Each structure stands twice: as structure tokens, then as C-alpha cells.
Short mmCIF file of C-alpha atoms in Angstrom, two decimals:
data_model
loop_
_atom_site.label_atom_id
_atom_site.label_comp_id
_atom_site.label_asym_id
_atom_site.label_seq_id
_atom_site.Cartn_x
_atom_site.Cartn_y
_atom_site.Cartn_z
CA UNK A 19 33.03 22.49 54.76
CA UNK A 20 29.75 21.32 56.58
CA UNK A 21 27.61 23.90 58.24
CA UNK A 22 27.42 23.45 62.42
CA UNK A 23 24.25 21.46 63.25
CA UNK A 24 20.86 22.78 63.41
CA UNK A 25 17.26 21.03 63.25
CA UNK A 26 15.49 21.24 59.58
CA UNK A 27 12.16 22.00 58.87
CA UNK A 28 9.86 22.11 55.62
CA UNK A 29 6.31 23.28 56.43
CA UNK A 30 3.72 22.80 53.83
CA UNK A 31 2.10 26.74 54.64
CA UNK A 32 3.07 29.87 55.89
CA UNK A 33 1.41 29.72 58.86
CA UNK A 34 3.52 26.52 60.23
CA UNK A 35 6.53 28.26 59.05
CA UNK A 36 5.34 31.19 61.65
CA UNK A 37 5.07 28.55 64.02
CA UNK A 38 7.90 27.31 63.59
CA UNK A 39 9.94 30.46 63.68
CA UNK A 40 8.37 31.61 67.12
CA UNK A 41 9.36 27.96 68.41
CA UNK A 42 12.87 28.95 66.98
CA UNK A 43 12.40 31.36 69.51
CA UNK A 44 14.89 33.86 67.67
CA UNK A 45 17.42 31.28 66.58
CA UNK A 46 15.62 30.09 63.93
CA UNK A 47 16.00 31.48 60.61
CA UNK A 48 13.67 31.22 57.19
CA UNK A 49 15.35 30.08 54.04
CA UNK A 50 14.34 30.34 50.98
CA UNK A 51 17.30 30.14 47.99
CA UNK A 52 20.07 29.34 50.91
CA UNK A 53 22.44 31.22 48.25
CA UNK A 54 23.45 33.31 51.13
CA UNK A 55 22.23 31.61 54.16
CA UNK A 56 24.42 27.96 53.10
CA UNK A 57 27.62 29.78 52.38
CA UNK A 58 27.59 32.12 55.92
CA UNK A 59 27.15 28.63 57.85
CA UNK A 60 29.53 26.94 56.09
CA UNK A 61 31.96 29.80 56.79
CA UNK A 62 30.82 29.91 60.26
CA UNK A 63 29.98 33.27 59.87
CA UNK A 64 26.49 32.57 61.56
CA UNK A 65 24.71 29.93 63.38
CA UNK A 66 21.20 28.58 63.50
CA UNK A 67 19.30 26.32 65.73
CA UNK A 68 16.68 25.70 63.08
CA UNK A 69 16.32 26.42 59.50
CA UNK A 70 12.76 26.63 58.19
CA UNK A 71 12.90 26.14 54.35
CA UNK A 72 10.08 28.01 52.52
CA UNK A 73 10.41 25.86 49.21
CA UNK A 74 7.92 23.07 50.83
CA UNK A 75 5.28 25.83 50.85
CA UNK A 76 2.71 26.33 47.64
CA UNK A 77 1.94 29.06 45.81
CA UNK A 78 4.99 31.52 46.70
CA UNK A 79 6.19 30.76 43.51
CA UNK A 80 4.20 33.43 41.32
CA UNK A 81 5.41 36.31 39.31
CA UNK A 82 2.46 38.93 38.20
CA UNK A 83 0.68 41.78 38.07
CA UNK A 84 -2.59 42.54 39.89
CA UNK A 85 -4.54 45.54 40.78
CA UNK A 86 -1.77 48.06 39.60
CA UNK A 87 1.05 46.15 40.79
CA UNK A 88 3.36 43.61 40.89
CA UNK A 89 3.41 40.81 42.78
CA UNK A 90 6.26 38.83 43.36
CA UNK A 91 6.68 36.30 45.76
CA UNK A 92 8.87 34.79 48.20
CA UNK A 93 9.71 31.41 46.23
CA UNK A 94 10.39 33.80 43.21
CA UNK A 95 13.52 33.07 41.26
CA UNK A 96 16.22 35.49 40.53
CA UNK A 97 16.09 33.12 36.92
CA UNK A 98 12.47 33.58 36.86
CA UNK A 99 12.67 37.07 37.09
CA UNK A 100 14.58 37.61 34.72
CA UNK A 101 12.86 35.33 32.28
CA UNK A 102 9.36 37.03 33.15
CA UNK A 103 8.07 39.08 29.90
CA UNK A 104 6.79 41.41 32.61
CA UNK A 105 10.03 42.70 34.05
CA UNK A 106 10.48 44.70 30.95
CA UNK A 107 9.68 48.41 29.97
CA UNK A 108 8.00 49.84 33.14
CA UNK A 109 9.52 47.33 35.46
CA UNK A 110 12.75 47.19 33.11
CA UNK A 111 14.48 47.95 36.42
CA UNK A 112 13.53 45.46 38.06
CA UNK A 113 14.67 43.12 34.86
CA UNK A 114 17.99 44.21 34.33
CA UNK A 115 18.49 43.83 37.82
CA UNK A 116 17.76 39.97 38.02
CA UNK A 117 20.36 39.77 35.05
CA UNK A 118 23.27 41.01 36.99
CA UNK A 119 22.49 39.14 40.39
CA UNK A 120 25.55 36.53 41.11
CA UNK A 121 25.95 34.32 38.90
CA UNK A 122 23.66 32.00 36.32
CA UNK A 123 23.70 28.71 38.88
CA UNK A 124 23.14 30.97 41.99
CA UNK A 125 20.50 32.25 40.14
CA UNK A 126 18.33 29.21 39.62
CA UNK A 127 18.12 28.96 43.51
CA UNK A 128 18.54 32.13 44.85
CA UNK A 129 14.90 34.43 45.64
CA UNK A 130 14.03 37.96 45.15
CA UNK A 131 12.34 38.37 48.72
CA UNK A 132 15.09 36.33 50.27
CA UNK A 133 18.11 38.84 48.70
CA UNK A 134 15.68 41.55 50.15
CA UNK A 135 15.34 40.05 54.11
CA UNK A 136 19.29 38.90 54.14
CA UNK A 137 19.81 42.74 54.26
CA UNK A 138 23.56 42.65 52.53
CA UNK A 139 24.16 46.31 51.62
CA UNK A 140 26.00 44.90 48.46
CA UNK A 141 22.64 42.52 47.45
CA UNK A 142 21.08 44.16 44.65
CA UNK A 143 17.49 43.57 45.24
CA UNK A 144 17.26 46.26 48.18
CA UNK A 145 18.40 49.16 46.03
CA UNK A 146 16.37 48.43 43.05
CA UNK A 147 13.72 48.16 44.62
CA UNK A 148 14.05 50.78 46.71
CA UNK A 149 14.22 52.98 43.50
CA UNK A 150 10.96 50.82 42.54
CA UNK A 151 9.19 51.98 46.01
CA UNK A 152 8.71 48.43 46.69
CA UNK A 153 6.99 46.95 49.64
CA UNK A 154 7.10 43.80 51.48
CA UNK A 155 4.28 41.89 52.35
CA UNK A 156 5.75 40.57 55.79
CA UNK A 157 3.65 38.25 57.99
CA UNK A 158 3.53 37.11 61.51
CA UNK A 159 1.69 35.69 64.08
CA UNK A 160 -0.13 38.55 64.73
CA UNK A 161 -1.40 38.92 60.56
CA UNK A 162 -0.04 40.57 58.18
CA UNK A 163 1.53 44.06 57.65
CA UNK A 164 3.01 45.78 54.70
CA UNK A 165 6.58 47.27 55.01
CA UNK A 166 8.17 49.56 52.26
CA UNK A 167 11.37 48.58 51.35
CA UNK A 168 12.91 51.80 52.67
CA UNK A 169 12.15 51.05 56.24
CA UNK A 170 13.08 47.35 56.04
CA UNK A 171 17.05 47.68 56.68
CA UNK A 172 18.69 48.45 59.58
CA UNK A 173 22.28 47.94 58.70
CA UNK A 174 24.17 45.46 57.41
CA UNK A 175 22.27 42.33 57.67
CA UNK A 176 19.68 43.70 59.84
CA UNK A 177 16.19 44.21 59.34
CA UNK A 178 12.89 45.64 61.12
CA UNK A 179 11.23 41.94 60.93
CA UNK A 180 10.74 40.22 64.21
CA UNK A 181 12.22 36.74 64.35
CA UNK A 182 8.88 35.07 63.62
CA UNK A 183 8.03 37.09 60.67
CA UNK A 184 8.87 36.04 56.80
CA UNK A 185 8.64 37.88 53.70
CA UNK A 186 6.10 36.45 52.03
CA UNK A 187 5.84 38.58 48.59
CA UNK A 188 7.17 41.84 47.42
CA UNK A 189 4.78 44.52 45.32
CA UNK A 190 6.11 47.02 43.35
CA UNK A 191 3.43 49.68 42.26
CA UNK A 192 2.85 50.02 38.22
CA UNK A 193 5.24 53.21 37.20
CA UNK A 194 2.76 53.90 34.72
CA UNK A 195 3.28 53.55 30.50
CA UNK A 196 5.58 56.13 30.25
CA UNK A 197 8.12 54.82 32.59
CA UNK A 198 11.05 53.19 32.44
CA UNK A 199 14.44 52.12 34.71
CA UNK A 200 17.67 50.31 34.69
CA UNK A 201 20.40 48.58 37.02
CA UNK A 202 23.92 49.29 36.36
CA UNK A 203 26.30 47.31 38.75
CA UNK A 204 30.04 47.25 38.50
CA UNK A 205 31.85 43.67 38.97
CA UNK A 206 35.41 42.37 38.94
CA UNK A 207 34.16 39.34 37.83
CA UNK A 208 30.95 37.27 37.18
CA UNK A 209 29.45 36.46 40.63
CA UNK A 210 31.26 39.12 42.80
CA UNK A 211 29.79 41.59 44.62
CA UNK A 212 29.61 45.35 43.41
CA UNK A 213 31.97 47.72 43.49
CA UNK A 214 28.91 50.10 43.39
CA UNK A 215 25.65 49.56 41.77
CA UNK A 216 22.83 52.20 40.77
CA UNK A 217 19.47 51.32 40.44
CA UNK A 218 17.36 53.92 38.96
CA UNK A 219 13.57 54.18 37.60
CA UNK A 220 12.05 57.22 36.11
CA UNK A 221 8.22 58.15 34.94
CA UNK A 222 8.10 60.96 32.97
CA UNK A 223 4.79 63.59 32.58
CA UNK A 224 4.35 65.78 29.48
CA UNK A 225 7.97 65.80 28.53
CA UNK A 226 8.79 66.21 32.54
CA UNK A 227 10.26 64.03 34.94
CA UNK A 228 7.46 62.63 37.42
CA UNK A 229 8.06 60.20 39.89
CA UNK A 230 12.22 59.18 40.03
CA UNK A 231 13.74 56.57 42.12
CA UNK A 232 17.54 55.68 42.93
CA UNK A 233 18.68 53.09 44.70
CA UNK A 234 22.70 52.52 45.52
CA UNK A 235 24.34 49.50 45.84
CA UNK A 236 27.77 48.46 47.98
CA UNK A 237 27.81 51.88 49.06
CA UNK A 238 26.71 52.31 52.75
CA UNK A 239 25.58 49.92 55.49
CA UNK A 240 22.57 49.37 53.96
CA UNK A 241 21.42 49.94 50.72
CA UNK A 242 21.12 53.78 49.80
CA UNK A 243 18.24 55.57 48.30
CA UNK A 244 19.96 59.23 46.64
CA UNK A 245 16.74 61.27 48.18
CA UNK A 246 18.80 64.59 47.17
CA UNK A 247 19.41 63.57 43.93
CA UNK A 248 15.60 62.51 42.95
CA UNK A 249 14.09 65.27 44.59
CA UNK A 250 16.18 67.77 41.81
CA UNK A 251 15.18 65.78 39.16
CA UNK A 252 11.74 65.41 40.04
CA UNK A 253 9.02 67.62 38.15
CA UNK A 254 12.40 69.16 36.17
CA UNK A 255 12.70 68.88 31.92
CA UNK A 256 15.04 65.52 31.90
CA UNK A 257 17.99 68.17 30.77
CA UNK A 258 21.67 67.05 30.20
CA UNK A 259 22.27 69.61 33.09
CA UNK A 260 19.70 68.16 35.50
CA UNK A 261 20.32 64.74 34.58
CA UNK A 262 24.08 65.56 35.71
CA UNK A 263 23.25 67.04 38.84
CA UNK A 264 21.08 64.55 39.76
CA UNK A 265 24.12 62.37 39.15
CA UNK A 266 26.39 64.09 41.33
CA UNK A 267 23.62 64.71 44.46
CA UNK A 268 23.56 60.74 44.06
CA UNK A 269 27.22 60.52 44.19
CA UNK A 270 27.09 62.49 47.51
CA UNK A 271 24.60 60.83 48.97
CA UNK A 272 27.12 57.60 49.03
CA UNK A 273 28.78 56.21 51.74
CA UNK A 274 31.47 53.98 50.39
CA UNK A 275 34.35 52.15 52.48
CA UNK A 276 37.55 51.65 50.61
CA UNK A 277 38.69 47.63 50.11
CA UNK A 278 39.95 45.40 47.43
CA UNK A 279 37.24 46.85 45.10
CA UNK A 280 38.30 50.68 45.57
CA UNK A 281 39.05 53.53 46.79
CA UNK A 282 36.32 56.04 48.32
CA UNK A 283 36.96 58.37 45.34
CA UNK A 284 36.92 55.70 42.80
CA UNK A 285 33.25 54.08 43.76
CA UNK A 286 32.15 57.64 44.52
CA UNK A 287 32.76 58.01 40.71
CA UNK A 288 31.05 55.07 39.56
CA UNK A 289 28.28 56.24 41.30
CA UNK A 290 28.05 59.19 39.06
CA UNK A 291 28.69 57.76 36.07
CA UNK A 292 26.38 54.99 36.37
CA UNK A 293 23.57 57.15 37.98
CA UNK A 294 23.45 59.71 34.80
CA UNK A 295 24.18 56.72 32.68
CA UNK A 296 21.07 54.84 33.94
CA UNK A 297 18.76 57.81 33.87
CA UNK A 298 19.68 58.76 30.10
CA UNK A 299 18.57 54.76 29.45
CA UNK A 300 15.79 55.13 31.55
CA UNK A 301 14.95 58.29 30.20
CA UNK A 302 15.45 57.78 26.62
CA UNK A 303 13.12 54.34 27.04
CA UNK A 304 10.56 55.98 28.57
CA UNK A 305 10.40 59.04 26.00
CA UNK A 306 10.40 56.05 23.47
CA UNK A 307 7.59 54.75 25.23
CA UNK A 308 5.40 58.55 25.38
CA UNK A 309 5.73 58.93 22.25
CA UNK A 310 4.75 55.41 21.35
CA UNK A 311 1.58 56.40 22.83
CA UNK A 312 0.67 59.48 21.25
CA UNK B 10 42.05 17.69 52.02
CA UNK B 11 39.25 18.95 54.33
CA UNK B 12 39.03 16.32 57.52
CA UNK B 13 35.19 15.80 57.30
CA UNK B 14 33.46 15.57 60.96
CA UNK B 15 31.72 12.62 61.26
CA UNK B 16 27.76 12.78 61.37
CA UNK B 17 26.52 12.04 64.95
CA UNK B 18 23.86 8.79 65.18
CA UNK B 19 22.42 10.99 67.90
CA UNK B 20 21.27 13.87 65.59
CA UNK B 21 18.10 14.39 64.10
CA UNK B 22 18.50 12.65 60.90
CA UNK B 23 15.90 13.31 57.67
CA UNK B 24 14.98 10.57 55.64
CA UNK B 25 15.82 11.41 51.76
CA UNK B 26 14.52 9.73 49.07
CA UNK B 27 15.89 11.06 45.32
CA UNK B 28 16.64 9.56 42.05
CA UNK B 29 19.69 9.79 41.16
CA UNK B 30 20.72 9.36 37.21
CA UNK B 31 17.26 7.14 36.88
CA UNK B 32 18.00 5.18 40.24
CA UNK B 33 16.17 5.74 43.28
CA UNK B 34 17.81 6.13 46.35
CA UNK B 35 16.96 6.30 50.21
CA UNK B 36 19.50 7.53 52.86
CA UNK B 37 18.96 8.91 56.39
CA UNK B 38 20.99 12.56 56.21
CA UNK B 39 21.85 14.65 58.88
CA UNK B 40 19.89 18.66 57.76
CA UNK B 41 23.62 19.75 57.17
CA UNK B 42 24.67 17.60 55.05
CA UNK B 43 25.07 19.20 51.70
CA UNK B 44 24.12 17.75 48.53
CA UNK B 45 27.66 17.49 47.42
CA UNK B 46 28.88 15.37 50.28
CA UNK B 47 25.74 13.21 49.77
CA UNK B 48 26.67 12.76 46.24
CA UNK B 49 29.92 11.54 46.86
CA UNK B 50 30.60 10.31 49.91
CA UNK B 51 26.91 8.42 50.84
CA UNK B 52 26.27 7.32 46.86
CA UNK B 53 29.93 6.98 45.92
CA UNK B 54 29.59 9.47 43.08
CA UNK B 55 32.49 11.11 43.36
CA UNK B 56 32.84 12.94 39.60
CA UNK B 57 30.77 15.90 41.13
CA UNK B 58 34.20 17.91 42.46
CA UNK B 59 34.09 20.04 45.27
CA UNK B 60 35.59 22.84 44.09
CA UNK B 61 35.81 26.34 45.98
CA UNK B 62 33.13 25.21 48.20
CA UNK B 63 32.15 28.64 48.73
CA UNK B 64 29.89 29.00 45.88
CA UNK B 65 31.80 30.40 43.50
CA UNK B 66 33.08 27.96 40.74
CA UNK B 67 30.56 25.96 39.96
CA UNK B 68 32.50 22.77 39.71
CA UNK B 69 29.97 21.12 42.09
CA UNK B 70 27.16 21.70 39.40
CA UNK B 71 24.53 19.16 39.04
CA UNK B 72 20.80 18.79 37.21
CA UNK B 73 18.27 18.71 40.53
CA UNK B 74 14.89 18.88 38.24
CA UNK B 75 17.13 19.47 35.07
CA UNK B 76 18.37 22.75 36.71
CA UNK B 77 21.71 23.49 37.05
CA UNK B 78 22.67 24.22 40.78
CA UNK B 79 25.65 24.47 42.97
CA UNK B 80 25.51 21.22 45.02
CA UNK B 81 27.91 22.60 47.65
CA UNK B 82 25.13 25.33 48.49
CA UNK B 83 21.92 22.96 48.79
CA UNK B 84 21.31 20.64 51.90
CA UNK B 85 20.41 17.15 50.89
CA UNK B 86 17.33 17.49 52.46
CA UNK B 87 16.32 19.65 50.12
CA UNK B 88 16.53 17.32 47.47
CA UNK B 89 13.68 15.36 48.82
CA UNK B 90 11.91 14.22 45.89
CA UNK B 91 13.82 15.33 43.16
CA UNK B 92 15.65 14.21 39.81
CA UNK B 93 18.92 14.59 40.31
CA UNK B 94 21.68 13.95 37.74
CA UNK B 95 25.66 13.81 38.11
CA UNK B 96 27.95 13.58 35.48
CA UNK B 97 27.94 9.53 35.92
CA UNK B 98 24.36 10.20 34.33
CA UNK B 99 25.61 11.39 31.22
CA UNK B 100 26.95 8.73 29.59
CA UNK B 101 23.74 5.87 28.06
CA UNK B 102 24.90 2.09 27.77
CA UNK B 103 28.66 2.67 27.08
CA UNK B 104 27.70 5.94 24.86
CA UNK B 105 29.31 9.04 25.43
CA UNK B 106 26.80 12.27 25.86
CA UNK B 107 27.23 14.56 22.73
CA UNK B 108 27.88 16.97 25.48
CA UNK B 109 30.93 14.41 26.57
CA UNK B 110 31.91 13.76 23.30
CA UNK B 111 31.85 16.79 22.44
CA UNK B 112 34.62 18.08 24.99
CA UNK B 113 36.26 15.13 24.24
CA UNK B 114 36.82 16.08 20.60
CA UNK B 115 37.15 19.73 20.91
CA UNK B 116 40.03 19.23 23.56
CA UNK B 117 37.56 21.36 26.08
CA UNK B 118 39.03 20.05 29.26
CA UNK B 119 42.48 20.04 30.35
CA UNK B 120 42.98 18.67 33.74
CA UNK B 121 39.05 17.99 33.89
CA UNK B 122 38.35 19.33 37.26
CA UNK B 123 35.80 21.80 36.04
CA UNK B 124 34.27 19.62 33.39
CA UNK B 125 31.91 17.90 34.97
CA UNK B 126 30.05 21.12 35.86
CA UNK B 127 30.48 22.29 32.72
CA UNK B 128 29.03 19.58 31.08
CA UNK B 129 26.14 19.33 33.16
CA UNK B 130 25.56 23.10 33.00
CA UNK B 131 25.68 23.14 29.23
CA UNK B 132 23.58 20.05 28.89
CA UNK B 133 20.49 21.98 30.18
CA UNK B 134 21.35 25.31 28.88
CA UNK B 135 21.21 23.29 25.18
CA UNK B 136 18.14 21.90 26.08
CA UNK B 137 16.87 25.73 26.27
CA UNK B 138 19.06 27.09 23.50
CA UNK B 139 19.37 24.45 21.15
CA UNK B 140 21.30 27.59 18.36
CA UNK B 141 23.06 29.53 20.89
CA UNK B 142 25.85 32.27 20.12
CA UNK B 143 29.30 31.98 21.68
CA UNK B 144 28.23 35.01 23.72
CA UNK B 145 25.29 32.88 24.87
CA UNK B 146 27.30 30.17 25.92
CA UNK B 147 29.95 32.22 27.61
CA UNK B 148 26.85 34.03 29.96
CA UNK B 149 25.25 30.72 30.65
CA UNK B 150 28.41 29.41 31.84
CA UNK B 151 29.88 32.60 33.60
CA UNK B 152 28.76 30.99 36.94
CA UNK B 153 31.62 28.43 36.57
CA UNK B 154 35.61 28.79 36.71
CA UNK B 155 38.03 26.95 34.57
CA UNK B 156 41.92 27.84 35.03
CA UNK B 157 43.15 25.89 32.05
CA UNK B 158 41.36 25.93 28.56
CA UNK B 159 40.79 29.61 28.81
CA UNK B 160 37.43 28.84 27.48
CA UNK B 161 37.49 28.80 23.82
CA UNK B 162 37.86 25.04 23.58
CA UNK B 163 34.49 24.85 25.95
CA UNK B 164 32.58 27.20 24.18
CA UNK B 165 33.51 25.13 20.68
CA UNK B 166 32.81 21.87 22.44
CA UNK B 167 29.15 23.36 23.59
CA UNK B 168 29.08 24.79 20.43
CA UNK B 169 29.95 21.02 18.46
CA UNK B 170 27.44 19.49 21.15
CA UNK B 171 24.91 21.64 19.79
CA UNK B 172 25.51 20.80 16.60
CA UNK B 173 25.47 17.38 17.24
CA UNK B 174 22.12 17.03 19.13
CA UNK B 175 20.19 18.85 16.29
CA UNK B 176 21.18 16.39 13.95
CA UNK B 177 20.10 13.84 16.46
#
């Protein structure tokens, strides 16, 4: 299958890359992995007039932490990611999600920040790090502005960014030491989409839950954050009751459409299991991680 | 088979300069033209197999940079500059690859479609994991579909390969 025509080009900095976007004049697109973009041309599923690849474009490459947070960028890796030391323990979330994304060759190519703009309520970027309380650093021609991740999707492939904007990283603020997350996604097979995916991170104060974020996956038109559910279990004692209410407020607060992957009922239910599933693990590591500091 | 379209002298066309297992090589591409087609229909190198072409089977794999990538999901253009190598790379003055010899021996192919993929996709994942675990090998490779060995017989040829290439 070849992709319909459309003109190429590979600035050398972000700003040319905002130039030329707003030459694109809205039919230009940014690409950064093409995991997604490639495949939706070749299936004619979209058209471009001009793709403006990223990868030319120094420095977007970096994975680290910096003034309480962490910095990822938009030539990031779903491979690096997951190979970073620093997506462990408090950003364990964030690590276990790279893990599950596609498949091992997809990847190697495929980019954090580009999952995030493509907007697919199935991608599992947008939920974890909506559970992380990520932001994008988005910029445009007129500068620079910071966008949390929560107000980023509009529905299903849609965003808030204007045509001539781009992603350029993603920061995720430090959870603290005694923090911890997880991403449990359900698959038919390597490389599919979820069935339903949970995404949850948990920081825990004196023995009590502090800050808690959930993020759903496949479940709505855009990816979910289970407000209900983190607002019981925030401030409560991390309980086996609270942890399974929490789970079931989450499993409410989906949206799922039944298809080839299940029923309404059935990816209502992983939703719940997964969701008190991840917070035990999240839990349990970040307890591990209190008391490692006491 | 697919009835390819053929690309337009009008269009904007990129020049492309790779190497291509050790060879340099200069083309003028159309932007769509994926890496896969360039591979095998401009350079002849027609053991990279277009499989699903939808990303999903990883029989198009090939080493851009020594990474492992699905060829059918990269433009050519892209490759500006790079290393890339097919499976027509493997083999070194008449000398099977461990990694080829290795399938060879271990029956890991059956009709072969996949293998080149494989091969290539193991030959860097060795390179990273020289001692790997069968449930190593299987997760490095989960990005890429085989209908007819079932597996075992790759994961004991990448496991013989291994073997093989520490001793070397």
C-alpha cells in the first residue's frame, strides 16, 4: 500500500517546523515515530498535504529529571522509555507503561509525545499520564504554553493544539519518595490495542493515601481519568475496602463500546479488576518504599 | 498482488542517500515511498517481505542504525543517512550468519516468509542480550508473526545463534 502524495519536510529546529506547519496551513501534520501517522495514510484513513518530520530536529531526544520533574521529550522513544533507570519506583507508572505499548519494533520508532498528540482513546500514553498529571509543553508561533494532559483531548483523535503547534516535551511532576504506580492493559495479542487499560499512580502520607491518579484506557472517546474513584481514595487509610471502592467508582466512570474485544459488561469488569489490582501494586511499592525511608 | 501506482516524474522527489549492507546508495524517492518498496523494488532487494503491510507482523523488519524497525511503516526519506541492513547483509563472503545458520540447523523456518525479520530482529536483540532466556527471546520477538514453526524451533535457533557467537 503507498500512502496518497504529500510534500516532505525535515527542519533542523522547532521553530522551522512551526513554520512549516502554519504554511501547511492546517493540512500539514507533525510526525514524529509515524507508528500511527504511516499506517492511517496507507489505509487512507487520513490525508496530508505535508508531513513535517520532527526526527531532523536536535535535542528532543532527552529523557530526565530537572527541577522536580521529568522531562521527556518529543523525539523520546517508547524503547527508551522503557530502558530509562528513571521510569522506575516513583515514575514506575510511567515504566510499565512503555513496556506494554504495541509491540517491540513499533517501539523503537514510535514517541511518547507523539502517542500523546495522535489522541487515540486506546493509546496508552494519554491515560498514564493523565494518572501522572502530566503536562505538555506545546509550542507555537506565538511562544510557548503549557497544557495538562487532561485538557489536551477532545475526542477521538482530536486535540486542543492549533494546527501550527507541536508537542515539544512532556513533564510529569516528581510524586515524591513514597510513591509509586503501575499500567495494567489487557491484549488479545502482542501489538493490539486494549481491551481496557488502567493506569494508576499513588503517593502515600503517614500510612495515608495522598495524591492518587487513574487513568483508563480503550474505554471512552478519549482517554478517561476515574475523578470519582481518586477523590474516595484520596487522604483515606489504603484499606482493602477503600481500595475496592475506588475500584468500582473507576469502573463507573467508564465508557466502553462493545466490539470484537467485548462486551460493555466484560471491559467494565476489567476495569475493576485491574484498577484495585494496580493500586494494591502501587500501594504495596510505595509502602515498601516509606518504610525504606524510615 | 498489490498493483503498485507508479511514482509521478512530476512530484517532488527527495534525494536519498543510505548504505545499504556496507554499499552506498543514491536514489531520487518520491516522500511516500516507504522504505520497504525502496528496498525491493528501487535496490532489487527483495528478501525483505512485505508482509501484513499494516504494521503488524514484522516480516518487513530491517537494521536502520542496527535497530530493528518495520520497513513498511518508515518513508525512505527518512532513511537519509542511515545504515541500513536487509537480510542480503547477513551472509559475509559465502558464510552463513550464525543467526542464518542457526535457523538453518534448528529447522526455525518453515516456508521462510517470516524469517528474514526474524533473523534480523534477533541479530540485534543478541547483540544486546548476548545470554538471553527463552522468555527473553519470545518478548523481543513478540512484534513479529510466524504461522508455521509455532515458535519453538525460532526461539532454539536464537537460542543456538547465541551460543554460537559467544564462542566466536
Amino acid at each position: 500500500m503507498y500512502p496518497p502524495r504529500f510534500d516532505y519536510l525535515a527542519p533542523a529546529s522547532v521553530e522551522e517546523v512551526i513554520e512549516a506547519l502554519g504554511e501547511g496551513g492546517g493540512d500539514a501534520k507533525v510526525m514524529a515515530g509515524g507508528q500511527s501517522l504511516i499506517p492511517v495514510l496507507k489505509l487512507r484513513i487520513a490525508s496530508v498535504g505535508t508531513i513535517v518530520d520532527l526526527n531532523r530536529v536536535e535535542g528532543l531526544d532527552e529523557i530526565g529529571e530537572e527541577d522536580g520533574r521529568l522531562r521527556i521529550g518529543a523525539l523520546v522513544r517508547h524503547v527508551q522509555a522503557d530502558r530509562s533507570p528513571l521510569l522506575t519506583k516513583r515514575y514506575a507508572l510511567l515504566g510499565a507503561t512503555a513496556r506494554l505499548v504495541a509491540d517491540p519494533l513499533v517501539r523503537n520508532r514510535g514517541t511518547v509525545c507523539g502517542s500523546l498528540a495522535h489522541a487515540d482513546p486506546q493509546g496508552d500514553w494519554g491515560s498514564a499520564l493523565l494518572a501522572a498529571r502530566a503536562s505538555a509543553v506545546v509550542r507555537g508561533p506565538e511562544g510557548e504554553r503549557t497544557v495538562p494532559v487532561e485538557e489536551l483531548a477532545l475526542g477521538p483523535f482530536m486535540t486542543t493544539l492549533a494546527p501550527d503547534e507541536v508537542i515539544t516535551e512532556v513533564r510529569v511532576p516528581d510524586p515524591g519518595p513514597r510513591a509509586s504506580g503501575t499500567y495494567l492493559k489487557l491484549e488479545r495479542k502482542v501489538g493490539d490495542f486494549a481491551t481496557a487499560a488502567v493506569g494508576v499512580q499513588v503517593s502515600l502520607d503517614n500510612g495515608h493515601v495522598g495524591e492518587v491518579g487513574i487513568g483508563l484506557t480503550g474505554v471512552g472517546a478519549t482517554n478517561l481519568r476515574a475523578k470519582a474513584a481518586e477523590d474516595s481514595l484520596r487522604g483515606a487509610e489504603p484499606t482493602d475496602d477503600a481500595i475496592r471502592l475506588a475500584a468500582e467508582l473507576a469502573a463507573d466512570a467508564a465508557e466502553p463500546q462493545a466490539d470484537h474485544r467485548g462486551s460493555v459488561d466484560y471491559k467494565r469488569n476489567v476495569v475493576r479488576v485491574f484498577c484495585e489490582r494496580g493500586l494494591r501494586t502501587a500501594i504495596s511499592a510505595a509502602q515498601a518504599g516509606e518504610e525504606g525511608r524510615s | 498482488m498489490t498493483q503498485l501506482e507508479s511514482p509521478s516524474a512530476t512530484a517532488g522527489l527527495h534525494r536519498l542517500e543510505v548504505t545499504v549492507n556496507g554499499a552506498a546508495r543514491e536514489a531520487s524517492v518520491e516522500a511516500r515511498l516507504l522504505l520497504v518498496h525502496f528496498l525491493r523494488q528501487e535496490l532489487g532487494l527483495t528478501g525483505t517481505h512485505v508482509g501484513c503491510d499494516t504494521t503488524s507482523c514484522g516480516a518487513c523488519a530491517v537494521l536502520v542504525d542496527g535497530v530493528p524497525v518495520k520497513s513498511c511503516t518508515m518513508l525512505a526519506v527518512q532513511a537519509q543517512g542511515a545504515e541500513i541492513t536487509t537480510v542480503e547483509g547477513l551472509a559475509q563472503g559465502g558464510q552463513l550468519h550464525p543467526i542464518q545458520q542457526a535457523f538453518h540447523e534448528e529447522h526455525g523456518l518453515q516456508c521462510g516468509f517470516c524469517t528474514p525479520g526474524m533473523m534480523l530482529t534477533s541479530v540485534a536483540f543478541l547483540k544486546e542480550n548476548p545470554r538471553p532466556t527463552d522468555e527473553e527471546i519470545r518478548f523481543a520477538l513478540s512484534g513479529q508473526i510466524c504461522r508455521c514453526t509455532g515458535y519453538q524451533n525460532i526461539v532454539k535457533a536464537v537460542q543456538s545463534a547465541a551460543a554460537t557467537l559467544e564462542e566466536a
